[in-house]
Amino acid sequence: MTFPLFFASTAQFWYSLPLAVTVALVYSATRFEDLTSILRHSVRIMVWTTIFALLMFFWLRWLTAGL
Amino acid sequence: MSAPSENPYSTPVIPANNQLPPGTLRTPWVAALLAWLIPGAGHFYQRRWAKGSLFFFCVMGTFLYGIFLGSSRVVYASFRPYDFHPSTVCQVGVGLPTLPAFAQYFAIRAKQAPMWDGFMAPPVIIGQEVPAEWARAQMQRGKIDGDFEEGDFVPSNNPRYMLLARYSNYNRQLLTDPYFNDYYSNQLSEWHAKYDYKYELGWLFTAVAGLLNFLVVFDAYRGPALGYRYVKPHPDASGKPDEASPPRPEPTAAAP
């Protein structure tokens, strides 16, 4: 697959950004009461969620590369 | 003279035991009920304004964005055979905003036409009886403006109603049994075709909003799960014996 086609197929991934932010914020806010702790915790969760999703994405791309 | 750290006007009041001050949760079950009905309302009731606002904007924002993506069709309640909508279980977590979906479901069960131009109404499935006037109006709208076209509805045994029907591709037989919803196009198929992947995304966003609000309900009932603020765990708090420290020597008898 050429690069332009590759990025065209990943454009829908931007929808996951608001979802990741919301989930991280709400989840962290149910862990702590202090706003500073909530924000720090949510940033950590969002980073880890994004890394995990990217790893899964590239793993699946690698699995299906020959199909 | 008190120490500067004890002045409540210059430093934030952080409980010494890292828990919410007593009485913050007020009547927990009332707060939980309010939190379910309207996201954040339980925290407003407990005067936890910052978290209430955060929950309201996050949960309602996600729910409304889902509806914006996939239209109000992504939220509906249906427990009919061949049309069970499992995401209703998640979406109902948002509370009152999903109330129209249940009003529509009971209207459909009573063989009434969908209200409010089909807002949060379940899809019409094969074999479903709908008021004849409504069916004719839908067929007149056509597929560009609506979801049906001429010939989609056929007369029922009762002249007041019409049935959604499909012709079999195999022997051109008219199919009106709900069993064929799994194999032939109904209104839900039209929505998937019309909104494409955004229908799936809208479904996902509204379902996630409902699931998040379940966490909010627990927070209103019991308070934050891990304490008032993040506290770095002490290295000695692991519960394991400290292997680095040398064993204490046994007391020896005093020399004579």
PDB file of N, CA, C and O in Angstrom, chain A residues 12 14-19 21-35 37-41 44, chain B residues 20 48 50-51 54-55 58-59 62 65 69 197-198 201 204-205 208 212 215-216 219 224-230:
ATOM      1  N   GLN A  12      -9.618   8.186  10.019  1.00  0.00           N
ATOM      2  CA  GLN A  12     -10.704   7.963  10.986  1.00  0.00           C
ATOM      3  C   GLN A  12     -10.169   7.794  12.406  1.00  0.00           C
ATOM      4  O   GLN A  12     -10.923   7.830  13.367  1.00  0.00           O
ATOM      5  N   TRP A  14      -8.580   9.822  14.093  1.00  0.00           N
ATOM      6  CA  TRP A  14      -8.678  11.051  14.881  1.00  0.00           C
ATOM      7  C   TRP A  14      -9.919  11.051  15.759  1.00  0.00           C
ATOM      8  O   TRP A  14      -9.970  11.777  16.742  1.00  0.00           O
ATOM      9  N   TYR A  15     -10.897  10.226  15.411  1.00  0.00           N
ATOM     10  CA  TYR A  15     -12.089  10.146  16.273  1.00  0.00           C
ATOM     11  C   TYR A  15     -11.762   9.537  17.632  1.00  0.00           C
ATOM     12  O   TYR A  15     -12.519   9.718  18.581  1.00  0.00           O
ATOM     13  N   SER A  16     -10.664   8.803  17.704  1.00  0.00           N
ATOM     14  CA  SER A  16     -10.320   8.178  18.989  1.00  0.00           C
ATOM     15  C   SER A  16      -9.723   9.180  19.972  1.00  0.00           C
ATOM     16  O   SER A  16      -9.671   8.913  21.164  1.00  0.00           O
ATOM     17  N   LEU A  17      -9.280  10.332  19.460  1.00  0.00           N
ATOM     18  CA  LEU A  17      -8.634  11.310  20.342  1.00  0.00           C
ATOM     19  C   LEU A  17      -9.599  11.874  21.397  1.00  0.00           C
ATOM     20  O   LEU A  17      -9.297  11.808  22.602  1.00  0.00           O
ATOM     21  N   PRO A  18     -10.765  12.427  20.998  1.00  0.00           N
ATOM     22  CA  PRO A  18     -11.677  12.919  22.042  1.00  0.00           C
ATOM     23  C   PRO A  18     -12.151  11.817  22.979  1.00  0.00           C
ATOM     24  O   PRO A  18     -12.372  12.054  24.171  1.00  0.00           O
ATOM     25  N   LEU A  19     -12.262  10.602  22.414  1.00  0.00           N
ATOM     26  CA  LEU A  19     -12.705   9.489  23.254  1.00  0.00           C
ATOM     27  C   LEU A  19     -11.655   9.169  24.320  1.00  0.00           C
ATOM     28  O   LEU A  19     -11.984   8.973  25.504  1.00  0.00           O
ATOM     29  N   VAL A  21      -9.386  11.216  25.541  1.00  0.00           N
ATOM     30  CA  VAL A  21      -9.331  12.323  26.511  1.00  0.00           C
ATOM     31  C   VAL A  21     -10.470  12.188  27.521  1.00  0.00           C
ATOM     32  O   VAL A  21     -10.268  12.295  28.745  1.00  0.00           O
ATOM     33  N   THR A  22     -11.670  11.940  27.031  1.00  0.00           N
ATOM     34  CA  THR A  22     -12.827  11.845  27.920  1.00  0.00           C
ATOM     35  C   THR A  22     -12.702  10.676  28.880  1.00  0.00           C
ATOM     36  O   THR A  22     -12.926  10.830  30.087  1.00  0.00           O
ATOM     37  N   VAL A  23     -12.332   9.524  28.342  1.00  0.00           N
ATOM     38  CA  VAL A  23     -12.224   8.340  29.206  1.00  0.00           C
ATOM     39  C   VAL A  23     -11.158   8.565  30.276  1.00  0.00           C
ATOM     40  O   VAL A  23     -11.374   8.268  31.463  1.00  0.00           O
ATOM     41  N   ALA A  24     -10.018   9.133  29.880  1.00  0.00           N
ATOM     42  CA  ALA A  24      -8.939   9.363  30.849  1.00  0.00           C
ATOM     43  C   ALA A  24      -9.374  10.359  31.930  1.00  0.00           C
ATOM     44  O   ALA A  24      -9.133  10.136  33.116  1.00  0.00           O
ATOM     45  N   LEU A  25     -10.043  11.423  31.516  1.00  0.00           N
ATOM     46  CA  LEU A  25     -10.458  12.439  32.492  1.00  0.00           C
ATOM     47  C   LEU A  25     -11.487  11.887  33.476  1.00  0.00           C
ATOM     48  O   LEU A  25     -11.359  12.046  34.687  1.00  0.00           O
ATOM     49  N   VAL A  26     -12.511  11.237  32.946  1.00  0.00           N
ATOM     50  CA  VAL A  26     -13.579  10.739  33.827  1.00  0.00           C
ATOM     51  C   VAL A  26     -13.052   9.629  34.732  1.00  0.00           C
ATOM     52  O   VAL A  26     -13.337   9.603  35.932  1.00  0.00           O
ATOM     53  N   TYR A  27     -12.257   8.725  34.173  1.00  0.00           N
ATOM     54  CA  TYR A  27     -11.720   7.645  35.000  1.00  0.00           C
ATOM     55  C   TYR A  27     -10.847   8.202  36.129  1.00  0.00           C
ATOM     56  O   TYR A  27     -10.975   7.793  37.287  1.00  0.00           O
ATOM     57  N   SER A  28      -9.976   9.158  35.781  1.00  0.00           N
ATOM     58  CA  SER A  28      -9.100   9.736  36.811  1.00  0.00           C
ATOM     59  C   SER A  28      -9.904  10.493  37.851  1.00  0.00           C
ATOM     60  O   SER A  28      -9.549  10.491  39.041  1.00  0.00           O
ATOM     61  N   ALA A  29     -10.949  11.165  37.411  1.00  0.00           N
ATOM     62  CA  ALA A  29     -11.754  11.937  38.361  1.00  0.00           C
ATOM     63  C   ALA A  29     -12.506  11.032  39.334  1.00  0.00           C
ATOM     64  O   ALA A  29     -12.914  11.477  40.403  1.00  0.00           O
ATOM     65  N   THR A  30     -12.692   9.775  38.968  1.00  0.00           N
ATOM     66  CA  THR A  30     -13.323   8.861  39.921  1.00  0.00           C
ATOM     67  C   THR A  30     -12.280   8.212  40.843  1.00  0.00           C
ATOM     68  O   THR A  30     -12.638   7.477  41.751  1.00  0.00           O
ATOM     69  N   ARG A  31     -11.003   8.453  40.582  1.00  0.00           N
ATOM     70  CA  ARG A  31      -9.937   7.928  41.463  1.00  0.00           C
ATOM     71  C   ARG A  31      -9.583   8.933  42.559  1.00  0.00           C
ATOM     72  O   ARG A  31      -9.270   8.545  43.671  1.00  0.00           O
ATOM     73  N   PHE A  32      -9.549  10.240  42.198  1.00  0.00           N
ATOM     74  CA  PHE A  32      -9.091  11.269  43.144  1.00  0.00           C
ATOM     75  C   PHE A  32     -10.078  12.420  43.204  1.00  0.00           C
ATOM     76  O   PHE A  32     -10.951  12.552  42.335  1.00  0.00           O
ATOM     77  N   GLU A  33      -9.889  13.273  44.220  1.00  0.00           N
ATOM     78  CA  GLU A  33     -10.728  14.465  44.370  1.00  0.00           C
ATOM     79  C   GLU A  33      -9.956  15.728  44.004  1.00  0.00           C
ATOM     80  O   GLU A  33     -10.530  16.698  43.525  1.00  0.00           O
ATOM     81  N   ASP A  34      -8.669  15.693  44.232  1.00  0.00           N
ATOM     82  CA  ASP A  34      -7.822  16.857  43.975  1.00  0.00           C
ATOM     83  C   ASP A  34      -7.609  17.030  42.469  1.00  0.00           C
ATOM     84  O   ASP A  34      -7.223  16.078  41.772  1.00  0.00           O
ATOM     85  N   LEU A  35      -7.849  18.253  41.951  1.00  0.00           N
ATOM     86  CA  LEU A  35      -7.820  18.463  40.498  1.00  0.00           C
ATOM     87  C   LEU A  35      -6.428  18.247  39.909  1.00  0.00           C
ATOM     88  O   LEU A  35      -6.298  17.725  38.802  1.00  0.00           O
ATOM     89  N   SER A  37      -4.152  16.151  40.977  1.00  0.00           N
ATOM     90  CA  SER A  37      -3.949  14.701  40.882  1.00  0.00           C
ATOM     91  C   SER A  37      -4.746  14.123  39.724  1.00  0.00           C
ATOM     92  O   SER A  37      -4.266  13.233  39.010  1.00  0.00           O
ATOM     93  N   ILE A  38      -5.957  14.636  39.525  1.00  0.00           N
ATOM     94  CA  ILE A  38      -6.802  14.146  38.432  1.00  0.00           C
ATOM     95  C   ILE A  38      -6.131  14.400  37.086  1.00  0.00           C
ATOM     96  O   ILE A  38      -6.036  13.500  36.240  1.00  0.00           O
ATOM     97  N   LEU A  39      -5.639  15.617  36.889  1.00  0.00           N
ATOM     98  CA  LEU A  39      -5.030  15.957  35.602  1.00  0.00           C
ATOM     99  C   LEU A  39      -3.765  15.130  35.357  1.00  0.00           C
ATOM    100  O   LEU A  39      -3.565  14.612  34.256  1.00  0.00           O
ATOM    101  N   ARG A  40      -2.924  15.001  36.389  1.00  0.00           N
ATOM    102  CA  ARG A  40      -1.693  14.210  36.229  1.00  0.00           C
ATOM    103  C   ARG A  40      -2.026  12.755  35.875  1.00  0.00           C
ATOM    104  O   ARG A  40      -1.451  12.168  34.969  1.00  0.00           O
ATOM    105  N   HIS A  41      -2.966  12.189  36.608  1.00  0.00           N
ATOM    106  CA  HIS A  41      -3.352  10.793  36.392  1.00  0.00           C
ATOM    107  C   HIS A  41      -3.950  10.609  35.006  1.00  0.00           C
ATOM    108  O   HIS A  41      -3.676   9.621  34.320  1.00  0.00           O
ATOM    109  N   ARG A  44      -1.287  10.557  32.288  1.00  0.00           N
ATOM    110  CA  ARG A  44      -0.604   9.257  32.278  1.00  0.00           C
ATOM    111  C   ARG A  44      -1.463   8.191  31.594  1.00  0.00           C
ATOM    112  O   ARG A  44      -0.984   7.419  30.763  1.00  0.00           O
TER     113      ARG A  44
ATOM    114  N   LEU B  20     -12.137  12.077  51.932  1.00  0.00           N
ATOM    115  CA  LEU B  20     -13.057  13.212  51.870  1.00  0.00           C
ATOM    116  C   LEU B  20     -13.461  13.630  53.285  1.00  0.00           C
ATOM    117  O   LEU B  20     -13.600  12.770  54.159  1.00  0.00           O
ATOM    118  N   ARG B  48     -19.738  19.379  45.114  1.00  0.00           N
ATOM    119  CA  ARG B  48     -18.411  19.110  44.542  1.00  0.00           C
ATOM    120  C   ARG B  48     -18.456  19.685  43.125  1.00  0.00           C
ATOM    121  O   ARG B  48     -18.561  18.953  42.137  1.00  0.00           O
ATOM    122  N   ALA B  50     -16.429  21.330  40.990  1.00  0.00           N
ATOM    123  CA  ALA B  50     -15.448  21.121  39.918  1.00  0.00           C
ATOM    124  C   ALA B  50     -15.632  19.754  39.260  1.00  0.00           C
ATOM    125  O   ALA B  50     -15.718  19.636  38.030  1.00  0.00           O
ATOM    126  N   LYS B  51     -15.761  18.726  40.087  1.00  0.00           N
ATOM    127  CA  LYS B  51     -15.920  17.393  39.514  1.00  0.00           C
ATOM    128  C   LYS B  51     -17.273  17.239  38.841  1.00  0.00           C
ATOM    129  O   LYS B  51     -17.391  16.564  37.817  1.00  0.00           O
ATOM    130  N   LEU B  54     -16.935  18.767  35.472  1.00  0.00           N
ATOM    131  CA  LEU B  54     -16.107  17.908  34.609  1.00  0.00           C
ATOM    132  C   LEU B  54     -16.920  16.715  34.100  1.00  0.00           C
ATOM    133  O   LEU B  54     -16.905  16.399  32.911  1.00  0.00           O
ATOM    134  N   PHE B  55     -17.661  16.071  35.000  1.00  0.00           N
ATOM    135  CA  PHE B  55     -18.458  14.910  34.600  1.00  0.00           C
ATOM    136  C   PHE B  55     -19.554  15.305  33.623  1.00  0.00           C
ATOM    137  O   PHE B  55     -19.818  14.602  32.639  1.00  0.00           O
ATOM    138  N   CYS B  58     -17.925  16.154  30.161  1.00  0.00           N
ATOM    139  CA  CYS B  58     -17.311  14.992  29.515  1.00  0.00           C
ATOM    140  C   CYS B  58     -18.365  13.979  29.064  1.00  0.00           C
ATOM    141  O   CYS B  58     -18.382  13.545  27.910  1.00  0.00           O
ATOM    142  N   VAL B  59     -19.254  13.598  29.971  1.00  0.00           N
ATOM    143  CA  VAL B  59     -20.221  12.543  29.645  1.00  0.00           C
ATOM    144  C   VAL B  59     -21.265  13.060  28.649  1.00  0.00           C
ATOM    145  O   VAL B  59     -21.536  12.419  27.620  1.00  0.00           O
ATOM    146  N   THR B  62     -19.655  13.640  25.206  1.00  0.00           N
ATOM    147  CA  THR B  62     -19.451  12.402  24.455  1.00  0.00           C
ATOM    148  C   THR B  62     -20.772  11.882  23.899  1.00  0.00           C
ATOM    149  O   THR B  62     -20.847  11.445  22.737  1.00  0.00           O
ATOM    150  N   TYR B  65     -21.942  14.203  21.074  1.00  0.00           N
ATOM    151  CA  TYR B  65     -21.076  14.061  19.896  1.00  0.00           C
ATOM    152  C   TYR B  65     -21.425  12.767  19.148  1.00  0.00           C
ATOM    153  O   TYR B  65     -21.397  12.735  17.914  1.00  0.00           O
ATOM    154  N   LEU B  69     -22.662  12.558  15.299  1.00  0.00           N
ATOM    155  CA  LEU B  69     -22.025  11.742  14.262  1.00  0.00           C
ATOM    156  C   LEU B  69     -23.029  10.831  13.549  1.00  0.00           C
ATOM    157  O   LEU B  69     -23.070  10.775  12.328  1.00  0.00           O
ATOM    158  N   TYR B 197     -19.733   4.614   8.308  1.00  0.00           N
ATOM    159  CA  TYR B 197     -18.986   4.309   9.534  1.00  0.00           C
ATOM    160  C   TYR B 197     -19.362   5.239  10.677  1.00  0.00           C
ATOM    161  O   TYR B 197     -19.096   4.940  11.844  1.00  0.00           O
ATOM    162  N   LYS B 198     -19.950   6.394  10.358  1.00  0.00           N
ATOM    163  CA  LYS B 198     -20.309   7.325  11.420  1.00  0.00           C
ATOM    164  C   LYS B 198     -21.451   6.773  12.283  1.00  0.00           C
ATOM    165  O   LYS B 198     -21.614   7.189  13.427  1.00  0.00           O
ATOM    166  N   LEU B 201     -19.576   4.818  14.806  1.00  0.00           N
ATOM    167  CA  LEU B 201     -18.899   5.715  15.746  1.00  0.00           C
ATOM    168  C   LEU B 201     -19.896   6.352  16.708  1.00  0.00           C
ATOM    169  O   LEU B 201     -19.619   6.480  17.903  1.00  0.00           O
ATOM    170  N   LEU B 204     -20.733   3.913  19.272  1.00  0.00           N
ATOM    171  CA  LEU B 204     -19.627   3.745  20.220  1.00  0.00           C
ATOM    172  C   LEU B 204     -19.574   4.900  21.224  1.00  0.00           C
ATOM    173  O   LEU B 204     -19.462   4.683  22.440  1.00  0.00           O
ATOM    174  N   PHE B 205     -19.672   6.129  20.726  1.00  0.00           N
ATOM    175  CA  PHE B 205     -19.563   7.291  21.611  1.00  0.00           C
ATOM    176  C   PHE B 205     -20.701   7.311  22.636  1.00  0.00           C
ATOM    177  O   PHE B 205     -20.476   7.584  23.822  1.00  0.00           O
ATOM    178  N   VAL B 208     -20.104   4.490  25.219  1.00  0.00           N
ATOM    179  CA  VAL B 208     -19.007   4.797  26.147  1.00  0.00           C
ATOM    180  C   VAL B 208     -19.460   5.857  27.152  1.00  0.00           C
ATOM    181  O   VAL B 208     -19.116   5.787  28.342  1.00  0.00           O
ATOM    182  N   LEU B 212     -19.268   5.353  31.137  1.00  0.00           N
ATOM    183  CA  LEU B 212     -18.516   6.268  32.007  1.00  0.00           C
ATOM    184  C   LEU B 212     -19.403   6.790  33.128  1.00  0.00           C
ATOM    185  O   LEU B 212     -18.952   6.994  34.255  1.00  0.00           O
ATOM    186  N   LEU B 215     -19.400   4.845  36.292  1.00  0.00           N
ATOM    187  CA  LEU B 215     -18.298   5.173  37.199  1.00  0.00           C
ATOM    188  C   LEU B 215     -18.628   6.427  38.006  1.00  0.00           C
ATOM    189  O   LEU B 215     -18.316   6.512  39.199  1.00  0.00           O
ATOM    190  N   VAL B 216     -19.260   7.391  37.353  1.00  0.00           N
ATOM    191  CA  VAL B 216     -19.619   8.641  38.033  1.00  0.00           C
ATOM    192  C   VAL B 216     -20.615   8.362  39.158  1.00  0.00           C
ATOM    193  O   VAL B 216     -20.535   8.941  40.242  1.00  0.00           O
ATOM    194  N   ASP B 219     -18.791   7.070  42.072  1.00  0.00           N
ATOM    195  CA  ASP B 219     -18.036   8.141  42.727  1.00  0.00           C
ATOM    196  C   ASP B 219     -18.953   9.003  43.584  1.00  0.00           C
ATOM    197  O   ASP B 219     -18.567   9.442  44.664  1.00  0.00           O
ATOM    198  N   PRO B 224     -14.061   9.264  45.919  1.00  0.00           N
ATOM    199  CA  PRO B 224     -12.964   8.804  45.058  1.00  0.00           C
ATOM    200  C   PRO B 224     -12.370   7.490  45.553  1.00  0.00           C
ATOM    201  O   PRO B 224     -12.248   7.271  46.756  1.00  0.00           O
ATOM    202  N   ALA B 225     -11.978   6.650  44.609  1.00  0.00           N
ATOM    203  CA  ALA B 225     -11.575   5.290  44.964  1.00  0.00           C
ATOM    204  C   ALA B 225     -10.221   5.237  45.643  1.00  0.00           C
ATOM    205  O   ALA B 225      -9.996   4.387  46.501  1.00  0.00           O
ATOM    206  N   LEU B 226      -9.288   6.123  45.266  1.00  0.00           N
ATOM    207  CA  LEU B 226      -7.916   6.013  45.767  1.00  0.00           C
ATOM    208  C   LEU B 226      -7.543   7.118  46.744  1.00  0.00           C
ATOM    209  O   LEU B 226      -6.372   7.306  47.034  1.00  0.00           O
ATOM    210  N   GLY B 227      -8.500   7.874  47.218  1.00  0.00           N
ATOM    211  CA  GLY B 227      -8.184   8.910  48.197  1.00  0.00           C
ATOM    212  C   GLY B 227      -8.350  10.306  47.639  1.00  0.00           C
ATOM    213  O   GLY B 227      -8.659  10.498  46.458  1.00  0.00           O
ATOM    214  N   TYR B 228      -8.113  11.297  48.505  1.00  0.00           N
ATOM    215  CA  TYR B 228      -8.334  12.694  48.107  1.00  0.00           C
ATOM    216  C   TYR B 228      -7.376  13.099  46.996  1.00  0.00           C
ATOM    217  O   TYR B 228      -7.747  13.718  46.025  1.00  0.00           O
ATOM    218  N   ARG B 229      -6.096  12.763  47.167  1.00  0.00           N
ATOM    219  CA  ARG B 229      -5.121  13.093  46.132  1.00  0.00           C
ATOM    220  C   ARG B 229      -4.114  11.968  46.028  1.00  0.00           C
ATOM    221  O   ARG B 229      -4.057  11.072  46.877  1.00  0.00           O
ATOM    222  N   TYR B 230      -3.313  12.032  44.950  1.00  0.00           N
ATOM    223  CA  TYR B 230      -2.321  10.985  44.718  1.00  0.00           C
ATOM    224  C   TYR B 230      -1.214  11.082  45.761  1.00  0.00           C
ATOM    225  O   TYR B 230      -0.627  12.146  45.961  1.00  0.00           O
TER     226      TYR B 230
END
